[in-house]
Amino acid sequence: MSLRPLHDRVVVKRIEEEALSAGGIVIPDNAKEKANKGTVIAVGNGKALDNGDVRAVSVNEGDVVLFGQYAGQEVKVDGEKLLILKEDEVFAVIEA
């Protein structure tokens, strides 16, 4: 199934952090924090402005982004957990 988010929303797949600490200790799933980094897999058309113009979204598919720990709405599509965010909830794009 393919998703096409509406307006200024983006669909993000979280990038899970490693299960080992720096000292080599295994961190159990229930003690891990939610990842705040993910890959954009779909982008909406843009935000409709008051004058009728549409402002394009600043992120592109494939970008790795940072977002708030509790930002967006988590959904499950085809057994895969995805996050739908408004463009405002994306803090930054990580560039290599």
JSON list of C-alpha atoms in Angstrom, two decimals:
[
{"chain": "A", "resi": 1, "resn": "MET", "atom": "CA", "xyz": [0.00, 0.00, 0.00]},
{"chain": "A", "resi": 2, "resn": "SER", "atom": "CA", "xyz": [1.29, 3.47, -0.78]},
{"chain": "A", "resi": 3, "resn": "LEU", "atom": "CA", "xyz": [0.53, 6.52, 1.32]},
{"chain": "A", "resi": 4, "resn": "ARG", "atom": "CA", "xyz": [0.10, 10.07, 0.10]},
{"chain": "A", "resi": 5, "resn": "PRO", "atom": "CA", "xyz": [-0.09, 12.45, 3.04]},
{"chain": "A", "resi": 6, "resn": "LEU", "atom": "CA", "xyz": [-2.29, 15.51, 2.70]},
{"chain": "A", "resi": 7, "resn": "HIS", "atom": "CA", "xyz": [-1.22, 19.16, 2.82]},
{"chain": "A", "resi": 8, "resn": "ASP", "atom": "CA", "xyz": [1.91, 19.79, 4.92]},
{"chain": "A", "resi": 9, "resn": "ARG", "atom": "CA", "xyz": [2.17, 16.34, 6.49]},
{"chain": "A", "resi": 10, "resn": "VAL", "atom": "CA", "xyz": [5.05, 13.89, 6.12]},
{"chain": "A", "resi": 11, "resn": "VAL", "atom": "CA", "xyz": [5.21, 10.14, 6.78]},
{"chain": "A", "resi": 12, "resn": "VAL", "atom": "CA", "xyz": [8.31, 9.04, 8.69]},
{"chain": "A", "resi": 13, "resn": "LYS", "atom": "CA", "xyz": [9.70, 5.61, 9.55]},
{"chain": "A", "resi": 14, "resn": "ARG", "atom": "CA", "xyz": [11.56, 5.73, 12.87]},
{"chain": "A", "resi": 15, "resn": "ILE", "atom": "CA", "xyz": [15.22, 4.72, 12.89]},
{"chain": "A", "resi": 16, "resn": "GLU", "atom": "CA", "xyz": [15.60, 2.52, 15.96]},
{"chain": "A", "resi": 17, "resn": "GLU", "atom": "CA", "xyz": [18.60, 3.09, 18.20]},
{"chain": "A", "resi": 18, "resn": "GLU", "atom": "CA", "xyz": [21.02, 0.29, 19.01]},
{"chain": "A", "resi": 19, "resn": "ALA", "atom": "CA", "xyz": [20.13, -2.05, 21.87]},
{"chain": "A", "resi": 20, "resn": "LEU", "atom": "CA", "xyz": [23.63, -1.83, 23.38]},
{"chain": "A", "resi": 21, "resn": "SER", "atom": "CA", "xyz": [24.97, 0.94, 25.57]},
{"chain": "A", "resi": 22, "resn": "ALA", "atom": "CA", "xyz": [28.46, 2.37, 25.08]},
{"chain": "A", "resi": 23, "resn": "GLY", "atom": "CA", "xyz": [29.73, -0.04, 27.75]},
{"chain": "A", "resi": 24, "resn": "GLY", "atom": "CA", "xyz": [28.23, -3.08, 25.99]},
{"chain": "A", "resi": 25, "resn": "ILE", "atom": "CA", "xyz": [25.20, -3.51, 28.27]},
{"chain": "A", "resi": 26, "resn": "VAL", "atom": "CA", "xyz": [22.05, -4.73, 26.52]},
{"chain": "A", "resi": 27, "resn": "ILE", "atom": "CA", "xyz": [19.14, -2.30, 26.98]},
{"chain": "A", "resi": 28, "resn": "PRO", "atom": "CA", "xyz": [15.73, -4.03, 27.20]},
{"chain": "A", "resi": 29, "resn": "ASP", "atom": "CA", "xyz": [12.89, -2.82, 24.96]},
{"chain": "A", "resi": 30, "resn": "ASN", "atom": "CA", "xyz": [10.81, -1.47, 27.83]},
{"chain": "A", "resi": 31, "resn": "ALA", "atom": "CA", "xyz": [13.71, 0.76, 29.03]},
{"chain": "A", "resi": 32, "resn": "LYS", "atom": "CA", "xyz": [14.50, 2.29, 25.65]},
{"chain": "A", "resi": 33, "resn": "GLU", "atom": "CA", "xyz": [13.23, 5.74, 24.76]},
{"chain": "A", "resi": 34, "resn": "LYS", "atom": "CA", "xyz": [11.36, 6.31, 21.51]},
{"chain": "A", "resi": 35, "resn": "ALA", "atom": "CA", "xyz": [13.68, 7.22, 18.67]},
{"chain": "A", "resi": 36, "resn": "ASN", "atom": "CA", "xyz": [13.50, 10.86, 17.62]},
{"chain": "A", "resi": 37, "resn": "LYS", "atom": "CA", "xyz": [15.17, 10.29, 14.26]},
{"chain": "A", "resi": 38, "resn": "GLY", "atom": "CA", "xyz": [13.60, 8.83, 11.13]},
{"chain": "A", "resi": 39, "resn": "THR", "atom": "CA", "xyz": [13.54, 8.59, 7.36]},
{"chain": "A", "resi": 40, "resn": "VAL", "atom": "CA", "xyz": [10.88, 10.45, 5.38]},
{"chain": "A", "resi": 41, "resn": "ILE", "atom": "CA", "xyz": [9.02, 8.01, 3.14]},
{"chain": "A", "resi": 42, "resn": "ALA", "atom": "CA", "xyz": [6.23, 10.27, 1.81]},
{"chain": "A", "resi": 43, "resn": "VAL", "atom": "CA", "xyz": [5.56, 14.01, 1.60]},
{"chain": "A", "resi": 44, "resn": "GLY", "atom": "CA", "xyz": [2.33, 15.97, 1.07]},
{"chain": "A", "resi": 45, "resn": "ASN", "atom": "CA", "xyz": [1.81, 18.69, -1.55]},
{"chain": "A", "resi": 46, "resn": "GLY", "atom": "CA", "xyz": [2.27, 21.62, 0.81]},
{"chain": "A", "resi": 47, "resn": "LYS", "atom": "CA", "xyz": [0.46, 24.02, 3.09]},
{"chain": "A", "resi": 48, "resn": "ALA", "atom": "CA", "xyz": [-2.40, 26.07, 1.65]},
{"chain": "A", "resi": 49, "resn": "LEU", "atom": "CA", "xyz": [-1.91, 29.74, 2.49]},
{"chain": "A", "resi": 50, "resn": "ASP", "atom": "CA", "xyz": [-4.65, 32.31, 3.13]},
{"chain": "A", "resi": 51, "resn": "ASN", "atom": "CA", "xyz": [-4.18, 33.90, -0.32]},
{"chain": "A", "resi": 52, "resn": "GLY", "atom": "CA", "xyz": [-4.75, 30.55, -2.07]},
{"chain": "A", "resi": 53, "resn": "ASP", "atom": "CA", "xyz": [-1.12, 29.75, -2.86]},
{"chain": "A", "resi": 54, "resn": "VAL", "atom": "CA", "xyz": [0.46, 26.47, -1.79]},
{"chain": "A", "resi": 55, "resn": "ARG", "atom": "CA", "xyz": [3.81, 26.56, 0.01]},
{"chain": "A", "resi": 56, "resn": "ALA", "atom": "CA", "xyz": [5.84, 23.44, -0.78]},
{"chain": "A", "resi": 57, "resn": "VAL", "atom": "CA", "xyz": [7.10, 21.22, 2.04]},
{"chain": "A", "resi": 58, "resn": "SER", "atom": "CA", "xyz": [10.80, 21.73, 2.94]},
{"chain": "A", "resi": 59, "resn": "VAL", "atom": "CA", "xyz": [11.68, 18.04, 3.31]},
{"chain": "A", "resi": 60, "resn": "ASN", "atom": "CA", "xyz": [11.96, 15.39, 0.59]},
{"chain": "A", "resi": 61, "resn": "GLU", "atom": "CA", "xyz": [11.48, 11.64, 0.49]},
{"chain": "A", "resi": 62, "resn": "GLY", "atom": "CA", "xyz": [14.60, 9.88, 1.75]},
{"chain": "A", "resi": 63, "resn": "ASP", "atom": "CA", "xyz": [15.68, 12.71, 4.10]},
{"chain": "A", "resi": 64, "resn": "VAL", "atom": "CA", "xyz": [16.71, 11.74, 7.63]},
{"chain": "A", "resi": 65, "resn": "VAL", "atom": "CA", "xyz": [14.99, 14.11, 10.06]},
{"chain": "A", "resi": 66, "resn": "LEU", "atom": "CA", "xyz": [14.88, 14.91, 13.78]},
{"chain": "A", "resi": 67, "resn": "PHE", "atom": "CA", "xyz": [11.54, 15.39, 15.52]},
{"chain": "A", "resi": 68, "resn": "GLY", "atom": "CA", "xyz": [10.13, 15.63, 19.04]},
{"chain": "A", "resi": 69, "resn": "GLN", "atom": "CA", "xyz": [9.88, 12.55, 21.20]},
{"chain": "A", "resi": 70, "resn": "TYR", "atom": "CA", "xyz": [6.07, 12.66, 21.34]},
{"chain": "A", "resi": 71, "resn": "ALA", "atom": "CA", "xyz": [5.42, 14.41, 18.02]},
{"chain": "A", "resi": 72, "resn": "GLY", "atom": "CA", "xyz": [2.98, 13.20, 15.40]},
{"chain": "A", "resi": 73, "resn": "GLN", "atom": "CA", "xyz": [0.55, 10.33, 15.28]},
{"chain": "A", "resi": 74, "resn": "GLU", "atom": "CA", "xyz": [1.73, 6.73, 15.12]},
{"chain": "A", "resi": 75, "resn": "VAL", "atom": "CA", "xyz": [-0.13, 4.49, 12.65]},
{"chain": "A", "resi": 76, "resn": "LYS", "atom": "CA", "xyz": [0.29, 0.89, 11.52]},
{"chain": "A", "resi": 77, "resn": "VAL", "atom": "CA", "xyz": [0.21, 0.23, 7.77]},
{"chain": "A", "resi": 78, "resn": "ASP", "atom": "CA", "xyz": [0.74, -3.30, 6.43]},
{"chain": "A", "resi": 79, "resn": "GLY", "atom": "CA", "xyz": [2.14, -4.34, 9.83]},
{"chain": "A", "resi": 80, "resn": "GLU", "atom": "CA", "xyz": [4.72, -1.54, 9.81]},
{"chain": "A", "resi": 81, "resn": "LYS", "atom": "CA", "xyz": [4.69, 1.29, 12.39]},
{"chain": "A", "resi": 82, "resn": "LEU", "atom": "CA", "xyz": [4.87, 4.71, 10.77]},
{"chain": "A", "resi": 83, "resn": "LEU", "atom": "CA", "xyz": [4.64, 8.24, 12.10]},
{"chain": "A", "resi": 84, "resn": "ILE", "atom": "CA", "xyz": [2.62, 11.02, 10.48]},
{"chain": "A", "resi": 85, "resn": "LEU", "atom": "CA", "xyz": [3.96, 14.48, 11.33]},
{"chain": "A", "resi": 86, "resn": "LYS", "atom": "CA", "xyz": [3.08, 18.02, 10.36]},
{"chain": "A", "resi": 87, "resn": "GLU", "atom": "CA", "xyz": [5.99, 19.85, 8.78]},
{"chain": "A", "resi": 88, "resn": "ASP", "atom": "CA", "xyz": [6.08, 22.13, 11.86]},
{"chain": "A", "resi": 89, "resn": "GLU", "atom": "CA", "xyz": [6.97, 19.14, 14.07]},
{"chain": "A", "resi": 90, "resn": "VAL", "atom": "CA", "xyz": [10.18, 18.39, 12.14]},
{"chain": "A", "resi": 91, "resn": "PHE", "atom": "CA", "xyz": [13.12, 20.11, 13.86]},
{"chain": "A", "resi": 92, "resn": "ALA", "atom": "CA", "xyz": [15.92, 19.51, 11.36]},
{"chain": "A", "resi": 93, "resn": "VAL", "atom": "CA", "xyz": [17.18, 17.51, 8.38]},
{"chain": "A", "resi": 94, "resn": "ILE", "atom": "CA", "xyz": [20.38, 15.55, 9.01]},
{"chain": "A", "resi": 95, "resn": "GLU", "atom": "CA", "xyz": [22.78, 16.09, 6.13]},
{"chain": "A", "resi": 96, "resn": "ALA", "atom": "CA", "xyz": [25.73, 13.75, 5.55]}
]
